[in-house]
């Protein structure tokens, strides 16, 4: 007997500071094709990764409340920075709507993959300052050693489409030097892509680090967490139809439509993007 509730056909809300969270939306749509999704990118105020905690909390609350007003059944905080800085506030403000961030699923996947208990987290400046991944991993594995490196320039490179070639390679070499300067035996065996944009740079990051170890993409781990939460909450959509997709932004629909398909892996145009004022 299914424990489905009246709103199981409602969309899953996915919130991000801008376009990058489409990598998380992509993972959710691929894992859960029958679920409808409503994405809100706060493109008017991106980037969050260089902002203060107070601003990130305020922006995240405003954006998420808008998604709740539009009838979402669950909120996925796709933005690592917002997950690191504002998750508790979002959970408290949105009750009873379930809220899932990307940090805990990413940390869990990293702990499962690691053999030497050493982890490297690549993230924005604000996420690194908050040490949210360090705390989440340490809770799961008290013996873990965790390093976090701020790689904010990767965000701009991913948006510019410079995910391969000399500029991306030089940035990766520079950012990863604290790790690559050490012998292979002294390096972490898991690398967490702790920012929405970084999955697009997986190839250059892998090339710089060399073979071996695991690159953990928080987006994929989060999609699995969403699936579990929908099932356990009786919220899974069972209509059998392909889920609808609604895209909302707070500014610059044409730019979002130009960059977005590379992050989402699906084509869409600016006519498919609705502008909202928070
Ligand atoms: N979405 C942000 C994150 O995952 C990256 C872009 C930003 O700085 O807002 O941390």
PDB file of C-alpha atoms and ligand atoms in Angstrom:
ATOM      1  CA  UNK A   1       0.000   0.000   0.000  1.00  0.00           C
ATOM      2  CA  UNK A   2       1.536   3.281  -1.061  1.00  0.00           C
ATOM      3  CA  UNK A   3       1.880   6.105   1.438  1.00  0.00           C
ATOM      4  CA  UNK A   4       1.633   8.712  -1.338  1.00  0.00           C
ATOM      5  CA  UNK A   5       0.372  12.072  -0.232  1.00  0.00           C
ATOM      6  CA  UNK A   6      -1.867  14.491  -2.100  1.00  0.00           C
ATOM      7  CA  UNK A   7       1.069  16.545  -3.359  1.00  0.00           C
ATOM      8  CA  UNK A   8       3.211  13.739  -4.764  1.00  0.00           C
ATOM      9  CA  UNK A   9       2.532  15.098  -8.289  1.00  0.00           C
ATOM     10  CA  UNK A  10       3.889  18.546  -7.303  1.00  0.00           C
ATOM     11  CA  UNK A  11       7.320  19.534  -8.615  1.00  0.00           C
ATOM     12  CA  UNK A  12      10.615  19.160  -6.790  1.00  0.00           C
ATOM     13  CA  UNK A  13      12.014  22.668  -6.274  1.00  0.00           C
ATOM     14  CA  UNK A  14      15.679  23.153  -7.098  1.00  0.00           C
ATOM     15  CA  UNK A  15      17.322  26.355  -5.976  1.00  0.00           C
ATOM     16  CA  UNK A  16      20.711  27.735  -7.009  1.00  0.00           C
ATOM     17  CA  UNK A  17      22.529  31.038  -7.126  1.00  0.00           C
ATOM     18  CA  UNK A  18      22.468  30.957 -10.933  1.00  0.00           C
ATOM     19  CA  UNK A  19      23.053  28.593 -13.809  1.00  0.00           C
ATOM     20  CA  UNK A  20      25.396  26.068 -12.143  1.00  0.00           C
ATOM     21  CA  UNK A  21      22.672  24.227 -10.245  1.00  0.00           C
ATOM     22  CA  UNK A  22      21.475  22.911 -13.591  1.00  0.00           C
ATOM     23  CA  UNK A  23      24.150  20.203 -13.131  1.00  0.00           C
ATOM     24  CA  UNK A  24      22.213  19.057 -10.055  1.00  0.00           C
ATOM     25  CA  UNK A  25      18.899  19.363 -11.909  1.00  0.00           C
ATOM     26  CA  UNK A  26      20.408  17.262 -14.699  1.00  0.00           C
ATOM     27  CA  UNK A  27      21.330  14.500 -12.231  1.00  0.00           C
ATOM     28  CA  UNK A  28      17.839  14.623 -10.673  1.00  0.00           C
ATOM     29  CA  UNK A  29      16.073  14.494 -14.053  1.00  0.00           C
ATOM     30  CA  UNK A  30      18.240  11.619 -15.154  1.00  0.00           C
ATOM     31  CA  UNK A  31      17.714   9.604 -11.932  1.00  0.00           C
ATOM     32  CA  UNK A  32      14.020  10.508 -11.621  1.00  0.00           C
ATOM     33  CA  UNK A  33      12.608  11.124 -15.126  1.00  0.00           C
ATOM     34  CA  UNK A  34       8.999  10.934 -13.921  1.00  0.00           C
ATOM     35  CA  UNK A  35       9.383  13.794 -11.434  1.00  0.00           C
ATOM     36  CA  UNK A  36       8.429  17.353 -12.391  1.00  0.00           C
ATOM     37  CA  UNK A  37      10.973  19.965 -11.389  1.00  0.00           C
ATOM     38  CA  UNK A  38      10.917  23.713 -10.857  1.00  0.00           C
ATOM     39  CA  UNK A  39      14.327  25.416 -10.912  1.00  0.00           C
ATOM     40  CA  UNK A  40      15.038  28.892  -9.607  1.00  0.00           C
ATOM     41  CA  UNK A  41      18.414  30.477 -10.400  1.00  0.00           C
ATOM     42  CA  UNK A  42      19.083  33.733  -8.557  1.00  0.00           C
ATOM     43  CA  UNK A  43      20.969  35.150 -11.536  1.00  0.00           C
ATOM     44  CA  UNK A  44      20.433  38.744 -10.342  1.00  0.00           C
ATOM     45  CA  UNK A  45      22.651  38.134  -7.316  1.00  0.00           C
ATOM     46  CA  UNK A  46      25.082  35.427  -8.452  1.00  0.00           C
ATOM     47  CA  UNK A  47      27.811  34.693  -7.360  1.00  0.00           C
ATOM     48  CA  UNK A  48      27.051  33.632  -3.796  1.00  0.00           C
ATOM     49  CA  UNK A  49      30.511  32.099  -3.418  1.00  0.00           C
ATOM     50  CA  UNK A  50      32.215  35.390  -2.594  1.00  0.00           C
ATOM     51  CA  UNK A  51      29.437  36.835  -0.398  1.00  0.00           C
ATOM     52  CA  UNK A  52      28.947  36.980   3.368  1.00  0.00           C
ATOM     53  CA  UNK A  53      26.929  34.418   5.289  1.00  0.00           C
ATOM     54  CA  UNK A  54      24.255  37.006   6.152  1.00  0.00           C
ATOM     55  CA  UNK A  55      23.643  37.822   2.476  1.00  0.00           C
ATOM     56  CA  UNK A  56      23.630  34.183   1.357  1.00  0.00           C
ATOM     57  CA  UNK A  57      21.102  33.295   4.091  1.00  0.00           C
ATOM     58  CA  UNK A  58      18.845  36.223   3.168  1.00  0.00           C
ATOM     59  CA  UNK A  59      18.968  35.544  -0.579  1.00  0.00           C
ATOM     60  CA  UNK A  60      18.438  31.805  -0.090  1.00  0.00           C
ATOM     61  CA  UNK A  61      15.379  32.332   2.123  1.00  0.00           C
ATOM     62  CA  UNK A  62      13.801  34.712  -0.374  1.00  0.00           C
ATOM     63  CA  UNK A  63      14.373  32.419  -3.342  1.00  0.00           C
ATOM     64  CA  UNK A  64      13.253  29.270  -1.554  1.00  0.00           C
ATOM     65  CA  UNK A  65      10.087  30.857  -0.186  1.00  0.00           C
ATOM     66  CA  UNK A  66       9.170  31.795  -3.747  1.00  0.00           C
ATOM     67  CA  UNK A  67       9.468  28.156  -4.792  1.00  0.00           C
ATOM     68  CA  UNK A  68       7.326  27.063  -1.839  1.00  0.00           C
ATOM     69  CA  UNK A  69       4.669  29.633  -2.855  1.00  0.00           C
ATOM     70  CA  UNK A  70       4.694  28.011  -6.298  1.00  0.00           C
ATOM     71  CA  UNK A  71       3.760  24.662  -4.754  1.00  0.00           C
ATOM     72  CA  UNK A  72       6.927  22.535  -4.603  1.00  0.00           C
ATOM     73  CA  UNK A  73       6.827  19.315  -2.557  1.00  0.00           C
ATOM     74  CA  UNK A  74      10.530  19.320  -1.632  1.00  0.00           C
ATOM     75  CA  UNK A  75      13.420  21.759  -1.895  1.00  0.00           C
ATOM     76  CA  UNK A  76      16.835  20.756  -3.204  1.00  0.00           C
ATOM     77  CA  UNK A  77      19.487  23.345  -2.421  1.00  0.00           C
ATOM     78  CA  UNK A  78      21.691  22.711  -5.466  1.00  0.00           C
ATOM     79  CA  UNK A  79      24.088  25.523  -4.599  1.00  0.00           C
ATOM     80  CA  UNK A  80      26.981  24.275  -2.467  1.00  0.00           C
ATOM     81  CA  UNK A  81      27.526  27.748  -1.045  1.00  0.00           C
ATOM     82  CA  UNK A  82      23.874  28.078   0.032  1.00  0.00           C
ATOM     83  CA  UNK A  83      23.939  24.505   1.393  1.00  0.00           C
ATOM     84  CA  UNK A  84      27.064  25.301   3.403  1.00  0.00           C
ATOM     85  CA  UNK A  85      25.896  28.651   4.746  1.00  0.00           C
ATOM     86  CA  UNK A  86      22.094  28.561   4.913  1.00  0.00           C
ATOM     87  CA  UNK A  87      20.789  24.987   5.186  1.00  0.00           C
ATOM     88  CA  UNK A  88      19.679  25.191   8.825  1.00  0.00           C
ATOM     89  CA  UNK A  89      17.833  28.450   8.260  1.00  0.00           C
ATOM     90  CA  UNK A  90      16.130  27.005   5.176  1.00  0.00           C
ATOM     91  CA  UNK A  91      15.042  23.856   7.008  1.00  0.00           C
ATOM     92  CA  UNK A  92      13.589  25.901   9.865  1.00  0.00           C
ATOM     93  CA  UNK A  93      11.805  28.382   7.598  1.00  0.00           C
ATOM     94  CA  UNK A  94      10.344  25.871   5.138  1.00  0.00           C
ATOM     95  CA  UNK A  95       8.979  23.240   7.554  1.00  0.00           C
ATOM     96  CA  UNK A  96       7.117  20.986   6.725  1.00  0.00           C
ATOM     97  CA  UNK A  97       8.602  21.036   3.198  1.00  0.00           C
ATOM     98  CA  UNK A  98      11.632  18.690   3.214  1.00  0.00           C
ATOM     99  CA  UNK A  99      14.943  20.382   2.372  1.00  0.00           C
ATOM    100  CA  UNK A 100      17.948  18.532   0.923  1.00  0.00           C
ATOM    101  CA  UNK A 101      21.354  20.152   0.497  1.00  0.00           C
ATOM    102  CA  UNK A 102      24.301  18.883  -1.542  1.00  0.00           C
ATOM    103  CA  UNK A 103      26.939  18.753   1.210  1.00  0.00           C
ATOM    104  CA  UNK A 104      25.793  15.729   3.204  1.00  0.00           C
ATOM    105  CA  UNK A 105      25.197  13.485   0.153  1.00  0.00           C
ATOM    106  CA  UNK A 106      28.592  14.513  -1.288  1.00  0.00           C
ATOM    107  CA  UNK A 107      30.342  13.835   2.018  1.00  0.00           C
ATOM    108  CA  UNK A 108      28.645  10.441   2.316  1.00  0.00           C
ATOM    109  CA  UNK A 109      29.704   9.432  -1.215  1.00  0.00           C
ATOM    110  CA  UNK A 110      33.292  10.532  -0.521  1.00  0.00           C
ATOM    111  CA  UNK A 111      33.524   8.564   2.713  1.00  0.00           C
ATOM    112  CA  UNK A 112      32.162   5.479   0.927  1.00  0.00           C
ATOM    113  CA  UNK A 113      34.738   5.847  -1.870  1.00  0.00           C
ATOM    114  CA  UNK A 114      37.847   6.593   0.191  1.00  0.00           C
ATOM    115  CA  UNK A 115      40.364   3.968   1.205  1.00  0.00           C
ATOM    116  CA  UNK A 116      43.034   6.180   2.748  1.00  0.00           C
ATOM    117  CA  UNK A 117      40.579   8.448   4.651  1.00  0.00           C
ATOM    118  CA  UNK A 118      42.045  11.536   2.968  1.00  0.00           C
ATOM    119  CA  UNK A 119      39.730  13.913   1.159  1.00  0.00           C
ATOM    120  CA  UNK A 120      40.175  17.003  -0.948  1.00  0.00           C
ATOM    121  CA  UNK A 121      37.243  19.399  -1.299  1.00  0.00           C
ATOM    122  CA  UNK A 122      37.222  21.884  -4.181  1.00  0.00           C
ATOM    123  CA  UNK A 123      34.687  24.659  -3.648  1.00  0.00           C
ATOM    124  CA  UNK A 124      34.030  28.395  -3.638  1.00  0.00           C
ATOM    125  CA  UNK A 125      35.711  30.726  -1.175  1.00  0.00           C
ATOM    126  CA  UNK A 126      32.555  31.000   1.020  1.00  0.00           C
ATOM    127  CA  UNK A 127      32.001  27.219   1.132  1.00  0.00           C
ATOM    128  CA  UNK A 128      35.635  26.640   2.100  1.00  0.00           C
ATOM    129  CA  UNK A 129      35.465  29.309   4.823  1.00  0.00           C
ATOM    130  CA  UNK A 130      32.433  27.584   6.317  1.00  0.00           C
ATOM    131  CA  UNK A 131      34.174  24.145   6.436  1.00  0.00           C
ATOM    132  CA  UNK A 132      30.795  22.448   5.971  1.00  0.00           C
ATOM    133  CA  UNK A 133      32.262  19.512   4.015  1.00  0.00           C
ATOM    134  CA  UNK A 134      34.949  19.036   6.670  1.00  0.00           C
ATOM    135  CA  UNK A 135      32.311  18.808   9.408  1.00  0.00           C
ATOM    136  CA  UNK A 136      30.040  16.517   7.390  1.00  0.00           C
ATOM    137  CA  UNK A 137      32.893  14.112   6.537  1.00  0.00           C
ATOM    138  CA  UNK A 138      34.306  14.148  10.080  1.00  0.00           C
ATOM    139  CA  UNK A 139      30.890  13.205  11.437  1.00  0.00           C
ATOM    140  CA  UNK A 140      30.811  10.137   9.189  1.00  0.00           C
ATOM    141  CA  UNK A 141      34.500   9.250   9.601  1.00  0.00           C
ATOM    142  CA  UNK A 142      36.239  10.708  12.679  1.00  0.00           C
ATOM    143  CA  UNK A 143      39.608   9.477  11.325  1.00  0.00           C
ATOM    144  CA  UNK A 144      39.297  11.407   8.080  1.00  0.00           C
ATOM    145  CA  UNK A 145      41.811  14.082   7.026  1.00  0.00           C
ATOM    146  CA  UNK A 146      40.161  16.766   4.967  1.00  0.00           C
ATOM    147  CA  UNK A 147      41.682  19.596   2.924  1.00  0.00           C
ATOM    148  CA  UNK A 148      39.542  22.269   1.317  1.00  0.00           C
ATOM    149  CA  UNK A 149      40.733  24.443  -1.562  1.00  0.00           C
ATOM    150  CA  UNK A 150      38.929  27.532  -2.850  1.00  0.00           C
ATOM    151  CA  UNK A 151      38.766  27.503  -6.664  1.00  0.00           C
ATOM    152  CA  UNK A 152      36.368  30.372  -7.397  1.00  0.00           C
ATOM    153  CA  UNK A 153      37.853  31.034 -10.862  1.00  0.00           C
ATOM    154  CA  UNK A 154      36.535  27.648 -12.029  1.00  0.00           C
ATOM    155  CA  UNK A 155      33.023  29.162 -11.780  1.00  0.00           C
ATOM    156  CA  UNK A 156      33.850  31.847 -14.361  1.00  0.00           C
ATOM    157  CA  UNK A 157      35.706  29.361 -16.583  1.00  0.00           C
ATOM    158  CA  UNK A 158      32.721  26.998 -16.646  1.00  0.00           C
ATOM    159  CA  UNK A 159      30.348  29.842 -17.526  1.00  0.00           C
ATOM    160  CA  UNK A 160      32.713  31.103 -20.228  1.00  0.00           C
ATOM    161  CA  UNK A 161      32.832  27.620 -21.722  1.00  0.00           C
ATOM    162  CA  UNK A 162      36.594  27.387 -21.095  1.00  0.00           C
ATOM    163  CA  UNK A 163      36.498  23.960 -19.562  1.00  0.00           C
ATOM    164  CA  UNK A 164      39.325  22.579 -21.723  1.00  0.00           C
ATOM    165  CA  UNK A 165      42.518  24.117 -23.107  1.00  0.00           C
ATOM    166  CA  UNK A 166      45.370  26.208 -21.813  1.00  0.00           C
ATOM    167  CA  UNK A 167      43.488  28.615 -19.519  1.00  0.00           C
ATOM    168  CA  UNK A 168      41.570  25.848 -17.734  1.00  0.00           C
ATOM    169  CA  UNK A 169      44.732  23.731 -17.498  1.00  0.00           C
ATOM    170  CA  UNK A 170      46.741  26.622 -16.016  1.00  0.00           C
ATOM    171  CA  UNK A 171      44.007  27.354 -13.455  1.00  0.00           C
ATOM    172  CA  UNK A 172      43.800  23.682 -12.459  1.00  0.00           C
ATOM    173  CA  UNK A 173      47.592  23.441 -12.138  1.00  0.00           C
ATOM    174  CA  UNK A 174      47.700  26.524  -9.928  1.00  0.00           C
ATOM    175  CA  UNK A 175      44.764  25.590  -7.688  1.00  0.00           C
ATOM    176  CA  UNK A 176      45.817  21.965  -7.248  1.00  0.00           C
ATOM    177  CA  UNK A 177      49.523  22.650  -6.629  1.00  0.00           C
ATOM    178  CA  UNK A 178      49.273  22.167  -2.821  1.00  0.00           C
ATOM    179  CA  UNK A 179      48.234  18.580  -3.584  1.00  0.00           C
ATOM    180  CA  UNK A 180      50.216  17.760  -6.737  1.00  0.00           C
ATOM    181  CA  UNK A 181      53.426  19.008  -5.078  1.00  0.00           C
ATOM    182  CA  UNK A 182      53.230  15.979  -2.777  1.00  0.00           C
ATOM    183  CA  UNK A 183      54.052  12.355  -3.540  1.00  0.00           C
ATOM    184  CA  UNK A 184      51.136  10.193  -4.694  1.00  0.00           C
ATOM    185  CA  UNK A 185      51.169   8.292  -1.383  1.00  0.00           C
ATOM    186  CA  UNK A 186      50.636  11.511   0.589  1.00  0.00           C
ATOM    187  CA  UNK A 187      47.662  12.673  -1.441  1.00  0.00           C
ATOM    188  CA  UNK A 188      43.919  12.351  -0.794  1.00  0.00           C
ATOM    189  CA  UNK A 189      42.247   9.509  -2.695  1.00  0.00           C
ATOM    190  CA  UNK A 190      38.914  11.293  -3.050  1.00  0.00           C
ATOM    191  CA  UNK A 191      38.283  14.692  -4.566  1.00  0.00           C
ATOM    192  CA  UNK A 192      34.868  16.238  -3.982  1.00  0.00           C
ATOM    193  CA  UNK A 193      33.578  18.653  -6.596  1.00  0.00           C
ATOM    194  CA  UNK A 194      31.962  20.908  -3.997  1.00  0.00           C
ATOM    195  CA  UNK A 195      30.564  23.484  -6.392  1.00  0.00           C
ATOM    196  CA  UNK A 196      27.800  23.277  -8.984  1.00  0.00           C
ATOM    197  CA  UNK A 197      30.098  24.324 -11.830  1.00  0.00           C
ATOM    198  CA  UNK A 198      32.998  21.978 -11.235  1.00  0.00           C
ATOM    199  CA  UNK A 199      31.595  18.824 -12.888  1.00  0.00           C
ATOM    200  CA  UNK A 200      32.179  20.637 -16.199  1.00  0.00           C
ATOM    201  CA  UNK A 201      35.899  20.782 -15.361  1.00  0.00           C
ATOM    202  CA  UNK A 202      36.222  17.122 -14.378  1.00  0.00           C
ATOM    203  CA  UNK A 203      38.537  16.337 -17.307  1.00  0.00           C
ATOM    204  CA  UNK A 204      41.133  19.041 -16.545  1.00  0.00           C
ATOM    205  CA  UNK A 205      40.993  18.285 -12.815  1.00  0.00           C
ATOM    206  CA  UNK A 206      41.500  14.581 -13.510  1.00  0.00           C
ATOM    207  CA  UNK A 207      44.373  15.319 -15.941  1.00  0.00           C
ATOM    208  CA  UNK A 208      46.111  17.496 -13.357  1.00  0.00           C
ATOM    209  CA  UNK A 209      45.727  14.969 -10.535  1.00  0.00           C
ATOM    210  CA  UNK A 210      46.603  11.945 -12.659  1.00  0.00           C
ATOM    211  CA  UNK A 211      44.987   8.513 -12.535  1.00  0.00           C
ATOM    212  CA  UNK A 212      43.788   6.806  -9.383  1.00  0.00           C
ATOM    213  CA  UNK A 213      41.420   7.890  -6.663  1.00  0.00           C
ATOM    214  CA  UNK A 214      37.802   8.936  -7.092  1.00  0.00           C
ATOM    215  CA  UNK A 215      36.308  12.222  -8.162  1.00  0.00           C
ATOM    216  CA  UNK A 216      33.009  12.600  -6.328  1.00  0.00           C
ATOM    217  CA  UNK A 217      30.308  14.671  -7.947  1.00  0.00           C
ATOM    218  CA  UNK A 218      27.898  15.974  -5.280  1.00  0.00           C
ATOM    219  CA  UNK A 219      25.170  16.323  -7.929  1.00  0.00           C
ATOM    220  CA  UNK A 220      24.887  12.579  -8.547  1.00  0.00           C
ATOM    221  CA  UNK A 221      25.034  11.796  -4.821  1.00  0.00           C
ATOM    222  CA  UNK A 222      22.300  14.393  -4.182  1.00  0.00           C
ATOM    223  CA  UNK A 223      20.007  12.910  -6.824  1.00  0.00           C
ATOM    224  CA  UNK A 224      20.237   9.567  -5.011  1.00  0.00           C
ATOM    225  CA  UNK A 225      19.423  11.292  -1.692  1.00  0.00           C
ATOM    226  CA  UNK A 226      16.394  12.965  -3.297  1.00  0.00           C
ATOM    227  CA  UNK A 227      15.152   9.607  -4.557  1.00  0.00           C
ATOM    228  CA  UNK A 228      15.452   8.072  -1.068  1.00  0.00           C
ATOM    229  CA  UNK A 229      13.728  11.045   0.580  1.00  0.00           C
ATOM    230  CA  UNK A 230      10.823  10.978  -1.887  1.00  0.00           C
ATOM    231  CA  UNK A 231      10.286   7.276  -1.265  1.00  0.00           C
ATOM    232  CA  UNK A 232      10.524   7.464   2.520  1.00  0.00           C
ATOM    233  CA  UNK A 233       8.270  10.545   2.633  1.00  0.00           C
ATOM    234  CA  UNK A 234       5.626   8.974   0.376  1.00  0.00           C
ATOM    235  CA  UNK A 235       6.207  11.824  -2.079  1.00  0.00           C
ATOM    236  CA  UNK A 236       7.353   9.939  -5.188  1.00  0.00           C
ATOM    237  CA  UNK A 237       5.338  10.744  -8.314  1.00  0.00           C
ATOM    238  CA  UNK A 238       3.848   7.627  -9.829  1.00  0.00           C
ATOM    239  CA  UNK A 239       2.036   9.098 -12.842  1.00  0.00           C
ATOM    240  CA  UNK A 240       4.346   7.259 -15.271  1.00  0.00           C
ATOM    241  CA  UNK A 241       4.666  10.371 -17.480  1.00  0.00           C
ATOM    242  CA  UNK A 242       7.894  12.303 -18.209  1.00  0.00           C
ATOM    243  CA  UNK A 243       8.175  15.042 -15.578  1.00  0.00           C
ATOM    244  CA  UNK A 244       7.633  18.672 -16.610  1.00  0.00           C
ATOM    245  CA  UNK A 245      10.425  21.244 -16.316  1.00  0.00           C
ATOM    246  CA  UNK A 246       9.920  24.861 -15.245  1.00  0.00           C
ATOM    247  CA  UNK A 247      12.844  27.297 -15.248  1.00  0.00           C
ATOM    248  CA  UNK A 248      12.783  30.565 -13.285  1.00  0.00           C
ATOM    249  CA  UNK A 249      15.509  33.212 -13.009  1.00  0.00           C
ATOM    250  CA  UNK A 250      15.794  36.586 -11.295  1.00  0.00           C
ATOM    251  CA  UNK A 251      17.681  38.271 -14.168  1.00  0.00           C
ATOM    252  CA  UNK A 252      19.112  37.747 -17.631  1.00  0.00           C
ATOM    253  CA  UNK A 253      16.940  35.026 -19.171  1.00  0.00           C
ATOM    254  CA  UNK A 254      18.819  35.240 -22.526  1.00  0.00           C
ATOM    255  CA  UNK A 255      22.208  34.618 -20.875  1.00  0.00           C
ATOM    256  CA  UNK A 256      20.745  31.799 -18.777  1.00  0.00           C
ATOM    257  CA  UNK A 257      19.313  30.241 -21.945  1.00  0.00           C
ATOM    258  CA  UNK A 258      22.658  30.613 -23.725  1.00  0.00           C
ATOM    259  CA  UNK A 259      24.740  28.990 -20.972  1.00  0.00           C
ATOM    260  CA  UNK A 260      22.177  26.658 -19.421  1.00  0.00           C
ATOM    261  CA  UNK A 261      21.942  23.827 -21.963  1.00  0.00           C
ATOM    262  CA  UNK A 262      25.631  22.940 -21.423  1.00  0.00           C
ATOM    263  CA  UNK A 263      24.981  22.542 -17.687  1.00  0.00           C
ATOM    264  CA  UNK A 264      21.594  20.819 -18.035  1.00  0.00           C
ATOM    265  CA  UNK A 265      22.415  18.615 -21.004  1.00  0.00           C
ATOM    266  CA  UNK A 266      19.030  19.527 -22.544  1.00  0.00           C
ATOM    267  CA  UNK A 267      18.174  22.229 -25.048  1.00  0.00           C
ATOM    268  CA  UNK A 268      16.005  25.182 -24.068  1.00  0.00           C
ATOM    269  CA  UNK A 269      15.604  28.802 -25.165  1.00  0.00           C
ATOM    270  CA  UNK A 270      14.891  32.097 -23.388  1.00  0.00           C
ATOM    271  CA  UNK A 271      11.162  31.673 -24.144  1.00  0.00           C
ATOM    272  CA  UNK A 272      11.271  28.673 -21.787  1.00  0.00           C
ATOM    273  CA  UNK A 273      12.670  30.781 -18.930  1.00  0.00           C
ATOM    274  CA  UNK A 274      10.399  32.885 -16.688  1.00  0.00           C
ATOM    275  CA  UNK A 275      11.719  36.026 -15.022  1.00  0.00           C
ATOM    276  CA  UNK A 276      10.710  36.435 -11.363  1.00  0.00           C
ATOM    277  CA  UNK A 277      11.240  39.278  -8.917  1.00  0.00           C
ATOM    278  CA  UNK A 278      12.038  38.232  -5.355  1.00  0.00           C
TER     279      UNK A 278
HETATM  280  N1  LIG B   1      26.394  27.681  -7.098  1.00  0.00           N
HETATM  281  C1  LIG B   1      27.619  28.048  -6.419  1.00  0.00           C
HETATM  282  C2  LIG B   1      28.125  26.857  -5.615  1.00  0.00           C
HETATM  283  O1  LIG B   1      27.814  25.704  -5.885  1.00  0.00           O
HETATM  284  C3  LIG B   1      28.680  28.519  -7.395  1.00  0.00           C
HETATM  285  C4  LIG B   1      28.379  29.870  -8.011  1.00  0.00           C
HETATM  286  C5  LIG B   1      28.302  30.983  -6.978  1.00  0.00           C
HETATM  287  O2  LIG B   1      29.358  31.360  -6.431  1.00  0.00           O
HETATM  288  O3  LIG B   1      27.218  31.454  -6.732  1.00  0.00           O
HETATM  289  O4  LIG B   1      28.852  27.049  -4.663  1.00  0.00           O
END
